[in-house]
Coordinates of C-alpha atoms in Angstrom, one line a residue:
M265 CA 50.7 -171.6 42.5
R266 CA 49.6 -175.2 42.8
F267 CA 50.1 -177.7 40.0
V268 CA 46.8 -177.6 38.4
L269 CA 46.1 -181.4 38.4
L270 CA 47.0 -181.7 42.1
C271 CA 45.6 -178.7 43.8
L272 CA 43.0 -180.6 45.8
T273 CA 45.5 -183.1 47.1
L274 CA 47.9 -180.3 48.0
C275 CA 45.3 -178.3 49.8
V276 CA 44.4 -181.3 51.9
L277 CA 48.0 -181.9 52.8
A278 CA 48.6 -178.3 53.8
C279 CA 45.8 -178.4 56.2
G280 CA 46.5 -181.9 57.5
D281 CA 47.8 -183.2 60.8
D282 CA 51.3 -181.9 60.3
A283 CA 49.4 -179.1 59.0
A284 CA 68.7 -161.8 42.3
A285 CA 71.2 -164.8 42.5
P286 CA 71.7 -166.1 46.1
V287 CA 75.2 -165.6 47.4
D288 CA 77.1 -168.9 47.4
A289 CA 78.3 -168.7 51.0
A290 CA 79.9 -172.1 50.9
S291 CA 82.2 -171.0 48.1
D292 CA 83.3 -168.0 50.1
A293 CA 84.0 -170.1 53.2
G294 CA 85.8 -172.8 51.4
A295 CA 83.9 -175.3 49.3
A296 CA 83.6 -178.9 50.6
D297 CA 84.3 -181.9 48.5
A298 CA 82.6 -185.2 48.6
G299 CA 84.5 -186.3 51.7
D300 CA 83.4 -186.5 55.3
L301 CA 82.4 -182.9 56.2
G302 CA 81.7 -184.0 59.7
R303 CA 85.4 -184.8 60.5
L304 CA 87.5 -182.1 62.1
D305 CA 90.5 -180.9 60.3
T306 CA 93.0 -182.4 62.8
A307 CA 96.1 -183.0 60.6
V308 CA 98.7 -181.6 63.0
D309 CA 102.2 -182.5 64.0
A310 CA 102.2 -185.2 66.7
A311 CA 105.2 -183.8 68.5
A312 CA 103.5 -180.4 68.7
V313 CA 100.5 -182.0 70.2
D314 CA 102.6 -183.7 72.9
A315 CA 104.4 -180.5 73.7
A316 CA 101.2 -178.6 74.1
A317 CA 99.3 -181.2 76.1
D318 CA 100.0 -179.8 79.5
A319 CA 100.1 -176.1 78.4
E320 CA 97.4 -173.5 79.1
P321 CA 95.3 -172.8 76.1
D322 CA 96.6 -169.9 74.0
A323 CA 93.9 -167.4 73.1
T324 CA 95.7 -166.7 69.9
D325 CA 95.6 -170.3 68.7
P326 CA 93.7 -170.7 65.5
P327 CA 90.2 -172.2 65.8
T328 CA 89.5 -175.8 64.9
R329 CA 87.9 -176.0 61.5
C330 CA 85.6 -178.5 59.8
E331 CA 86.5 -179.9 56.5
D332 CA 84.4 -177.3 54.7
G333 CA 86.6 -174.6 56.2
L334 CA 84.1 -173.3 58.7
V335 CA 85.0 -172.9 62.3
A336 CA 83.8 -175.9 64.4
A337 CA 81.1 -174.8 66.9
E338 CA 81.7 -175.3 70.6
F339 CA 79.2 -177.3 72.5
A340 CA 76.7 -175.0 74.2
A341 CA 74.5 -175.4 77.2
G342 CA 70.9 -175.9 76.2
E343 CA 67.8 -173.7 76.8
R344 CA 64.2 -174.6 77.1
A345 CA 63.7 -177.3 74.4
S346 CA 61.8 -175.6 71.6
F347 CA 62.2 -175.1 67.9
D348 CA 65.1 -172.6 67.1
G349 CA 66.2 -173.0 70.7
V350 CA 69.7 -174.4 71.6
A351 CA 69.6 -178.1 72.0
G352 CA 71.1 -179.3 75.2
D353 CA 72.7 -182.6 75.9
F354 CA 70.8 -185.9 75.5
S355 CA 71.5 -189.5 76.1
A356 CA 69.8 -192.2 73.8
E357 CA 69.9 -195.9 74.4
L358 CA 70.4 -197.7 71.1
L359 CA 69.3 -201.1 69.9
D360 CA 72.8 -202.6 70.1
G361 CA 72.9 -201.8 73.8
S362 CA 75.2 -198.8 73.6
T363 CA 74.5 -195.3 74.7
Y364 CA 74.8 -192.3 72.4
L365 CA 75.7 -189.2 74.4
F366 CA 75.3 -186.0 72.4
S367 CA 78.0 -184.0 74.2
D368 CA 80.6 -186.7 73.7
A369 CA 79.9 -187.2 70.0
F370 CA 79.5 -183.5 69.2
S371 CA 82.1 -182.3 66.7
G372 CA 80.7 -178.8 65.9
C373 CA 80.6 -179.7 62.2
E374 CA 77.5 -181.9 61.9
S375 CA 73.8 -181.9 61.9
Y376 CA 71.4 -184.5 63.4
V377 CA 68.1 -185.5 61.9
F378 CA 65.5 -187.5 63.8
I379 CA 63.0 -189.6 61.8
A380 CA 60.1 -190.8 63.9
R381 CA 57.5 -193.5 63.7
N382 CA 54.2 -191.9 64.9
R383 CA 50.6 -192.5 64.1
S384 CA 50.3 -190.4 61.0
G385 CA 49.9 -191.8 57.5
E386 CA 52.9 -189.8 56.4
S387 CA 55.1 -191.5 59.0
E388 CA 53.8 -194.9 58.0
S389 CA 54.8 -194.3 54.3
V390 CA 58.2 -192.9 55.4
W391 CA 58.9 -196.0 57.5
I392 CA 58.4 -198.5 54.6
S393 CA 59.9 -196.3 51.8
F394 CA 62.9 -197.1 49.8
P395 CA 66.0 -195.7 51.7
D396 CA 68.5 -195.4 48.9
G397 CA 67.7 -191.8 48.0
L398 CA 68.2 -190.7 51.6
F399 CA 71.9 -191.6 51.3
A400 CA 72.4 -190.5 47.7
D401 CA 71.2 -186.9 48.4
S402 CA 72.3 -186.4 52.0
A403 CA 75.1 -184.1 53.0
R404 CA 78.0 -186.2 54.2
N405 CA 78.1 -184.5 57.7
V406 CA 74.8 -185.7 59.0
H407 CA 73.7 -188.3 61.6
Y408 CA 70.3 -189.9 61.4
F409 CA 68.4 -191.2 64.4
F410 CA 65.4 -193.5 64.0
V411 CA 63.0 -193.1 66.9
S412 CA 59.4 -194.1 67.7
E413 CA 56.6 -193.3 70.0
G414 CA 54.6 -195.9 71.8
P415 CA 55.3 -198.5 74.6
P416 CA 58.9 -199.9 74.7
A417 CA 58.1 -203.2 72.9
T418 CA 56.4 -201.3 70.0
V419 CA 59.3 -198.9 69.8
V420 CA 61.8 -201.7 69.5
A421 CA 59.7 -203.5 66.9
N422 CA 59.4 -200.3 64.8
V423 CA 63.0 -199.4 65.0
E424 CA 64.2 -203.0 64.3
A425 CA 62.0 -202.9 61.1
M426 CA 63.7 -199.7 60.0
R427 CA 67.1 -201.1 60.8
A428 CA 66.3 -204.1 58.5
N429 CA 65.2 -201.6 55.8
I430 CA 68.3 -199.5 56.0
E431 CA 70.7 -202.5 56.2
D432 CA 69.1 -203.8 53.1
S433 CA 70.1 -200.6 51.3
Y434 CA 73.7 -201.1 52.4
T435 CA 73.9 -204.2 50.2
R436 CA 73.5 -202.0 47.2
M437 CA 76.4 -199.7 48.1
A438 CA 80.1 -200.1 47.9
A439 CA 81.5 -201.6 51.0
D440 CA 83.3 -198.4 52.1
E441 CA 80.2 -196.4 51.5
A442 CA 78.0 -198.8 53.5
A443 CA 80.5 -198.7 56.4
Y444 CA 80.5 -194.9 56.3
W445 CA 76.8 -194.6 56.7
A446 CA 76.5 -197.4 59.2
E447 CA 78.5 -195.2 61.6
R448 CA 76.1 -192.3 61.1
V449 CA 72.8 -194.1 61.4
H450 CA 71.5 -194.7 65.0
Y451 CA 68.5 -196.8 66.1
V452 CA 67.0 -195.6 69.4
A453 CA 65.4 -198.3 71.6
T454 CA 63.8 -195.8 74.1
P455 CA 60.4 -194.2 73.3
V456 CA 61.2 -190.8 71.8
N457 CA 59.4 -188.8 74.5
A458 CA 61.4 -190.6 77.2
I459 CA 64.9 -189.9 75.7
E460 CA 66.9 -188.4 78.5
G461 CA 67.8 -184.8 78.0
S462 CA 66.8 -182.2 75.4
V463 CA 65.3 -184.4 72.8
G464 CA 62.7 -186.0 75.1
E465 CA 62.0 -182.6 76.6
L466 CA 61.3 -181.2 73.1
I467 CA 58.8 -183.9 72.4
R468 CA 57.1 -183.5 75.8
N469 CA 57.0 -179.7 75.3
L470 CA 55.4 -180.1 71.8
G471 CA 52.9 -182.6 73.1
R472 CA 53.2 -184.6 69.9
V473 CA 55.8 -186.5 67.9
P474 CA 56.7 -184.9 64.5
T475 CA 57.6 -187.2 61.6
A476 CA 61.0 -185.5 61.6
F477 CA 62.9 -182.9 63.5
A478 CA 66.6 -182.0 63.7
I479 CA 69.5 -180.3 65.5
D480 CA 71.3 -178.1 63.0
R481 CA 75.0 -177.1 62.8
A482 CA 74.4 -174.2 65.1
Q483 CA 73.1 -176.7 67.7
R484 CA 69.5 -175.4 67.3
F485 CA 66.4 -177.5 67.0
D486 CA 64.7 -177.3 63.6
P487 CA 61.3 -178.6 62.7
V488 CA 62.4 -180.1 59.3
G489 CA 58.9 -179.8 57.9
S490 CA 57.1 -182.2 55.6
M491 CA 58.5 -185.6 54.7
S492 CA 56.2 -186.0 51.7
V493 CA 57.0 -185.8 48.0
I494 CA 54.6 -185.7 45.0
E495 CA 53.9 -189.0 43.3
R496 CA 51.2 -190.2 40.9
T497 CA 48.9 -191.0 43.7
G498 CA 49.5 -187.6 45.4
F499 CA 51.7 -186.7 48.3
V500 CA 53.5 -189.6 50.0
G501 CA 55.9 -189.8 52.8
R502 CA 59.4 -190.8 51.7
L503 CA 62.8 -191.2 53.5
Q504 CA 64.5 -189.3 50.8
A505 CA 62.7 -186.1 51.8
A506 CA 64.9 -185.9 54.9
A507 CA 68.1 -185.7 52.9
Y508 CA 67.6 -182.1 51.8
A509 CA 67.5 -180.9 55.4
S510 CA 71.1 -181.6 56.0
Q511 CA 72.1 -179.9 52.7
Y512 CA 70.1 -176.8 53.8
F513 CA 71.7 -176.8 57.3
N514 CA 75.1 -176.6 55.6
Y515 CA 74.0 -173.7 53.4
R516 CA 72.5 -171.8 56.3
H517 CA 75.4 -172.3 58.6
A518 CA 77.9 -171.3 55.9
L519 CA 75.9 -168.2 55.1
D520 CA 75.7 -167.1 58.8
A521 CA 79.4 -167.6 59.2
R522 CA 80.2 -165.7 56.0
V523 CA 78.1 -162.7 56.9
Q524 CA 79.5 -162.6 60.5
E525 CA 83.1 -162.8 59.2
A526 CA 82.4 -160.0 56.7
N527 CA 80.9 -157.8 59.4
D528 CA 83.9 -158.4 61.6
S529 CA 86.2 -157.3 58.8
G530 CA 84.9 -153.7 59.1
A531 CA 84.5 -153.4 55.3
W532 CA 80.7 -153.8 55.4
R533 CA 78.1 -151.6 56.9
E534 CA 74.4 -152.4 57.2
A535 CA 71.2 -150.3 56.8
V536 CA 68.2 -152.0 58.4
V537 CA 65.2 -151.9 56.1
L538 CA 62.7 -153.8 58.3
E539 CA 63.1 -155.5 61.7
Q540 CA 60.0 -156.7 63.4
E541 CA 59.0 -159.6 65.7
G542 CA 55.6 -161.1 65.1
A543 CA 55.0 -159.2 61.9
T544 CA 51.7 -160.1 60.2
A545 CA 51.5 -157.5 57.5
R546 CA 52.7 -158.6 54.1
E547 CA 53.5 -155.2 52.6
H548 CA 55.6 -152.5 54.1
T549 CA 56.7 -149.1 52.8
V550 CA 59.8 -147.9 54.6
T551 CA 62.3 -145.1 54.5
V552 CA 66.0 -145.9 54.8
E553 CA 68.6 -143.2 55.4
L554 CA 71.9 -144.0 53.6
P555 CA 75.3 -142.3 53.9
S556 CA 77.3 -141.3 50.9
L557 CA 77.6 -144.2 48.4
D558 CA 80.7 -142.8 46.6
D559 CA 83.0 -145.5 48.0
V560 CA 80.5 -148.3 47.9
N561 CA 81.3 -151.0 45.3
R562 CA 79.0 -153.9 46.4
L563 CA 75.4 -154.1 47.5
E564 CA 73.7 -157.1 49.1
V565 CA 70.2 -157.6 50.4
D566 CA 70.0 -159.7 53.6
V567 CA 66.6 -161.3 54.1
A568 CA 66.0 -163.3 57.3
L569 CA 62.6 -164.6 58.3
H570 CA 61.4 -167.0 61.0
C571 CA 57.9 -168.5 60.8
K572 CA 56.5 -170.2 63.9
E573 CA 56.5 -174.0 64.6
G574 CA 53.3 -175.4 63.0
P575 CA 52.4 -175.2 59.3
A576 CA 49.1 -173.5 60.3
D577 CA 51.2 -170.8 62.0
C578 CA 53.1 -170.1 58.8
S579 CA 50.5 -169.3 56.2
E580 CA 52.8 -168.6 53.3
W581 CA 52.2 -170.3 49.9
D582 CA 54.6 -170.2 47.0
R583 CA 54.0 -166.4 46.5
I584 CA 56.1 -163.7 44.9
A585 CA 58.0 -161.6 47.4
Y586 CA 60.3 -158.7 46.5
I587 CA 61.9 -155.4 47.5
S588 CA 61.6 -152.4 45.2
V589 CA 63.1 -148.9 45.3
C590 CA 60.5 -146.2 45.0
T591 CA 61.2 -143.2 42.8
D592 CA 59.6 -140.9 45.3
A593 CA 57.8 -140.9 48.7
S594 CA 54.5 -141.8 47.2
C595 CA 56.0 -145.2 46.1
E596 CA 53.6 -145.3 43.1
V597 CA 56.6 -146.0 40.7
R598 CA 58.9 -148.8 41.9
N599 CA 62.0 -150.5 40.5
E600 CA 62.5 -154.1 41.7
L601 CA 65.8 -154.7 43.5
V602 CA 65.5 -158.4 44.4
R603 CA 62.8 -161.1 44.2
W604 CA 62.3 -164.4 46.0
I605 CA 59.5 -167.0 46.2
T606 CA 58.0 -167.8 49.6
P607 CA 58.0 -171.5 50.7
Y608 CA 54.9 -173.5 51.2
S609 CA 54.0 -173.0 54.9
R610 CA 57.4 -174.4 56.1
P611 CA 58.0 -173.3 59.7
G612 CA 61.5 -172.4 60.9
R613 CA 64.2 -170.0 60.0
R614 CA 65.2 -169.1 56.5
R615 CA 67.8 -166.6 55.2
W616 CA 69.1 -165.5 51.8
V617 CA 71.7 -162.8 51.0
M618 CA 71.2 -161.6 47.4
D619 CA 73.7 -159.7 45.4
A620 CA 72.2 -156.5 44.0
T621 CA 75.4 -154.6 43.1
R622 CA 74.4 -153.9 39.5
L623 CA 71.3 -152.1 40.7
L624 CA 73.2 -150.0 43.3
P625 CA 72.5 -146.7 41.4
L626 CA 68.8 -147.1 42.2
L627 CA 69.8 -146.0 45.7
S628 CA 71.1 -142.6 46.7
E629 CA 72.6 -140.7 49.6
G630 CA 70.0 -139.6 52.1
E631 CA 66.3 -140.8 52.2
N632 CA 65.4 -143.8 50.2
H633 CA 61.9 -145.1 50.0
L634 CA 61.5 -148.9 49.7
F635 CA 58.6 -151.2 49.2
V636 CA 58.8 -154.6 50.8
A637 CA 56.3 -157.3 49.8
L638 CA 56.5 -160.5 51.8
G639 CA 53.7 -162.0 49.8
P640 CA 50.2 -160.8 48.7
P641 CA 48.3 -158.6 51.2
W642 CA 45.2 -160.8 51.0
E643 CA 47.0 -163.9 52.3
R644 CA 45.9 -165.1 55.8
E645 CA 47.8 -163.2 58.4
T646 CA 50.2 -165.2 60.6
E647 CA 53.2 -164.0 62.6
R648 CA 56.8 -164.2 61.4
D649 CA 59.9 -162.5 62.7
V650 CA 61.5 -160.4 59.9
R651 CA 64.9 -158.8 59.5
I652 CA 65.9 -157.2 56.2
A653 CA 69.0 -155.1 55.7
L654 CA 71.0 -153.6 52.9
R655 CA 74.7 -154.5 53.1
L656 CA 77.1 -152.0 51.7
H657 CA 80.7 -152.9 51.0
T658 CA 83.3 -150.1 50.9
G659 CA 86.5 -150.2 48.9
D660 CA 87.8 -149.6 45.4
A661 CA 84.7 -148.4 43.5
S662 CA 86.3 -148.4 40.0
E663 CA 83.9 -151.1 38.8
R664 CA 80.9 -149.4 40.4
P665 CA 77.9 -149.0 38.0
S666 CA 77.1 -145.4 37.5
R667 CA 73.4 -145.5 36.5
V668 CA 70.4 -147.8 35.8
Q669 CA 67.9 -147.5 33.0
P670 CA 64.6 -149.4 33.7
L671 CA 63.3 -151.2 30.6
Y672 CA 60.4 -153.7 30.4
E673 CA 58.1 -155.3 32.9
G674 CA 55.9 -158.4 32.5
G675 CA 52.2 -159.0 32.4
A676 CA 49.6 -161.4 31.2
F677 CA 51.3 -163.9 28.9
D678 CA 48.7 -164.0 26.2
G679 CA 48.1 -162.8 22.6
S680 CA 48.4 -159.2 23.7
Y681 CA 51.8 -159.5 25.3
A682 CA 53.8 -158.3 22.3
D683 CA 51.6 -155.2 21.8
S684 CA 52.1 -154.2 25.4
H685 CA 55.9 -154.3 25.0
P686 CA 56.7 -151.9 22.1
P687 CA 60.3 -150.9 21.0
M688 CA 62.0 -148.1 22.8
A689 CA 65.1 -146.0 22.6
V690 CA 67.4 -145.1 25.5
P691 CA 70.5 -142.9 25.7
S692 CA 74.0 -144.5 25.9
H693 CA 75.1 -141.9 28.4
G694 CA 78.7 -142.1 27.0
A695 CA 79.3 -145.3 29.0
S696 CA 82.3 -147.5 28.5
K697 CA 80.3 -150.6 29.4
V698 CA 76.7 -151.6 29.6
E699 CA 74.9 -154.7 30.9
L700 CA 71.4 -156.0 30.5
V701 CA 69.9 -157.3 33.8
V702 CA 66.8 -159.5 33.6
I703 CA 64.8 -160.8 36.5
V704 CA 62.1 -163.1 35.1
S705 CA 59.9 -165.9 36.3
G706 CA 56.7 -167.5 34.9
H707 CA 53.6 -168.0 37.1
E708 CA 50.0 -169.2 36.9
Q709 CA 48.8 -171.9 34.5
S710 CA 46.7 -171.9 31.3
E711 CA 44.1 -174.7 30.9
R712 CA 45.9 -176.4 28.1
D713 CA 49.6 -176.4 29.0
N714 CA 50.1 -175.2 32.6
C715 CA 52.0 -172.2 31.3
A716 CA 53.7 -170.0 32.4
E717 CA 54.7 -171.8 35.6
W718 CA 55.3 -175.2 34.1
C719 CA 56.5 -174.5 30.6
N720 CA 59.5 -173.2 28.7
H721 CA 59.1 -169.6 27.4
V722 CA 61.7 -167.6 25.5
H723 CA 62.5 -164.0 26.2
R724 CA 64.6 -162.1 23.6
F725 CA 66.1 -158.7 24.1
E726 CA 67.9 -156.7 21.3
V727 CA 70.0 -153.7 22.5
G728 CA 71.5 -151.8 19.7
G729 CA 71.6 -154.9 17.5
V730 CA 73.1 -157.1 20.3
M731 CA 70.8 -160.1 21.0
S732 CA 70.3 -161.7 24.4
E733 CA 68.0 -164.5 25.3
V734 CA 66.5 -166.0 28.5
S735 CA 64.8 -169.4 28.3
F736 CA 64.1 -172.4 30.5
P737 CA 64.6 -175.4 28.1
A738 CA 65.6 -178.0 30.6
G739 CA 64.4 -179.3 34.0
I740 CA 60.9 -177.8 34.2
G741 CA 58.8 -180.3 36.1
E742 CA 61.8 -182.4 37.1
R743 CA 60.8 -184.2 40.2
F744 CA 63.6 -183.1 42.5
G745 CA 64.9 -180.2 40.4
C746 CA 64.4 -177.7 43.2
A747 CA 65.0 -180.1 46.1
V748 CA 68.5 -180.8 45.0
Q749 CA 69.2 -177.0 45.3
A750 CA 68.7 -177.0 49.1
A751 CA 72.5 -176.8 49.3
S752 CA 72.3 -173.3 47.7
G753 CA 69.3 -172.0 49.7
V754 CA 66.0 -173.7 48.6
V755 CA 64.1 -174.3 51.8
P756 CA 63.3 -178.0 52.2
G757 CA 60.4 -179.7 53.9
Q758 CA 57.7 -177.4 52.5
Y759 CA 54.1 -178.4 52.8
G760 CA 53.3 -178.4 49.1
N761 CA 54.6 -179.4 45.7
W762 CA 57.9 -177.6 46.2
A763 CA 60.5 -180.2 44.9
P764 CA 60.0 -179.9 41.1
M765 CA 61.6 -177.2 39.0
R766 CA 59.6 -174.3 37.7
A767 CA 60.1 -171.8 34.9
G768 CA 62.9 -169.7 36.4
W769 CA 62.2 -170.3 40.0
C770 CA 61.9 -172.6 43.0
P771 CA 59.5 -172.2 46.0
G772 CA 61.5 -171.0 49.0
A773 CA 64.4 -169.4 47.1
P774 CA 65.6 -166.2 45.4
V775 CA 64.9 -165.7 41.7
Q776 CA 68.3 -165.4 40.0
P777 CA 68.9 -162.4 37.7
H778 CA 70.3 -163.0 34.2
I779 CA 73.3 -160.8 33.3
F780 CA 74.4 -160.0 29.7
D781 CA 77.3 -157.8 28.6
V782 CA 75.9 -155.8 25.7
S783 CA 78.7 -153.2 25.4
E784 CA 79.0 -153.9 21.7
A785 CA 75.9 -151.8 21.3
L786 CA 77.7 -148.6 22.5
S787 CA 78.5 -147.4 19.0
T788 CA 75.8 -144.7 18.9
S789 CA 74.4 -142.1 21.3
T790 CA 71.0 -143.7 21.3
L791 CA 70.3 -147.4 21.9
P792 CA 67.3 -148.9 20.3
V793 CA 65.8 -151.7 22.5
R794 CA 63.4 -154.4 21.5
Y795 CA 61.8 -157.2 23.5
D796 CA 59.6 -160.1 22.7
A797 CA 58.6 -163.4 24.3
S798 CA 57.2 -166.6 22.9
F799 CA 55.9 -170.0 24.0
D800 CA 56.7 -173.1 22.0
G801 CA 57.9 -170.8 19.2
G802 CA 54.6 -169.0 18.9
T803 CA 52.1 -166.7 20.6
P804 CA 51.8 -167.0 24.4
R805 CA 48.6 -168.7 25.5
G806 CA 48.3 -168.0 29.2
G807 CA 49.8 -167.5 32.6
R808 CA 51.7 -164.4 33.8
I809 CA 55.3 -163.2 33.4
Q810 CA 56.9 -161.5 36.3
L811 CA 59.7 -159.4 34.7
S812 CA 62.0 -156.6 35.6
S813 CA 64.7 -155.6 33.1
Y814 CA 67.4 -152.9 33.2
L815 CA 70.4 -151.5 31.4
V816 CA 73.2 -150.9 33.8
Y817 CA 75.9 -148.4 32.7
Y818 CA 79.5 -148.1 33.7
D819 CA 81.5 -144.9 33.1

């Protein structure tokens, strides 16, 4: 949903030349501090190193790990240079006369972002923009390469101008911080399409020079996407936009590693919901066969999608996507399991693993009918590769929820909203514990206040006299409120107004559920439930609320 005052600018940009809470994987793998994530963890005994120098490698030796706890990747031979392909070796001649050889510098812990001077207006704006935000918001384990298209003399002049711009920013840093980044910023004197090896090959295969592209921690090429952010004059290219790519690469790499490690443990099993290459349909009704769930105590939903290289080949806008469990084969009645918002046209690979443990009782042994919406069915059809799976963890099920009671859904956020959500009464089921689960996000805009996407609204639930409230009092419209969440899964580089915070959501990220313990209400056999919502302390005036709410019982 486009910001109402900027929809025309956004549409032009999207067609231009470059035209459930997410699992914190990093915390499971070992959270990184503010230090140099790119360094290997090599604190070992010197004598032991000397003794082992001439020995054959021991297959049982522990793997080398990066400072964030993840295993350092081994350098891989490249494939045909294309986005999402493995990047092979390359050799770049730098302004200072040295040569950067990728295979020699590769640590298995870092990402590599290339920022190019090309003929686009976006690139021109990037090249003269203030660089301080690039370093303030970047992950610490990234290298930046400034490259240019054109004849050699033009390339050198362009890159020298960027070097002057970057070195000016160093004067505003502490000396040690400036020295740190100076080792991680590289100025390439060779025309980008003539760089020897995989990088030059990628540009020649593309037939154009993107404003930015990257090699991620898995040593795969990534398109990075748009380098523009919204300002008063519209969308403008900025160096700072590149910072969020490195944050996202760390998130994605940690998530991939966490899931692989969990799969290797044998405690998890998967049930594939949808797996299709080149999928164009947005809506899918599928049947999933599940084994007994008696020993299952955790449920995750693994959503992985890959849109093709160009923005025109990835037609998503910031639309609501979700997976629901149908009550029968007709799928007319559905209970939402997880929700996410699609990113604005950003090509490349994205993945989220969403915890849905509290809604596990919506599933059952045997046939389960699920409805998968990857966006609205009327959106322009373009291909994407899709893999969605339910992840089931087996173990002690003592804390497993026993049943789920659906409560309220959303609707038009106007004067009739209260009347469409009357009080109800539900049984307590003799439970020992009960939780309220709320998945809520505000969408669309009224003419006067851009509500319900860009405003705070308050949602109050009363369960047996126990009050719970969801609101969005801070951060809505904050310029980089969503961008700074790239480290936890918000897809950066989107071709639209993706960076500011919305009411309960960000483009290109899961919508986080709100959880409340309302067990104090379990004093009677029947639980009276009330719900109301307000805007600015009064009657709603426009927009739409997307809401799913449940009571979750534990025996």
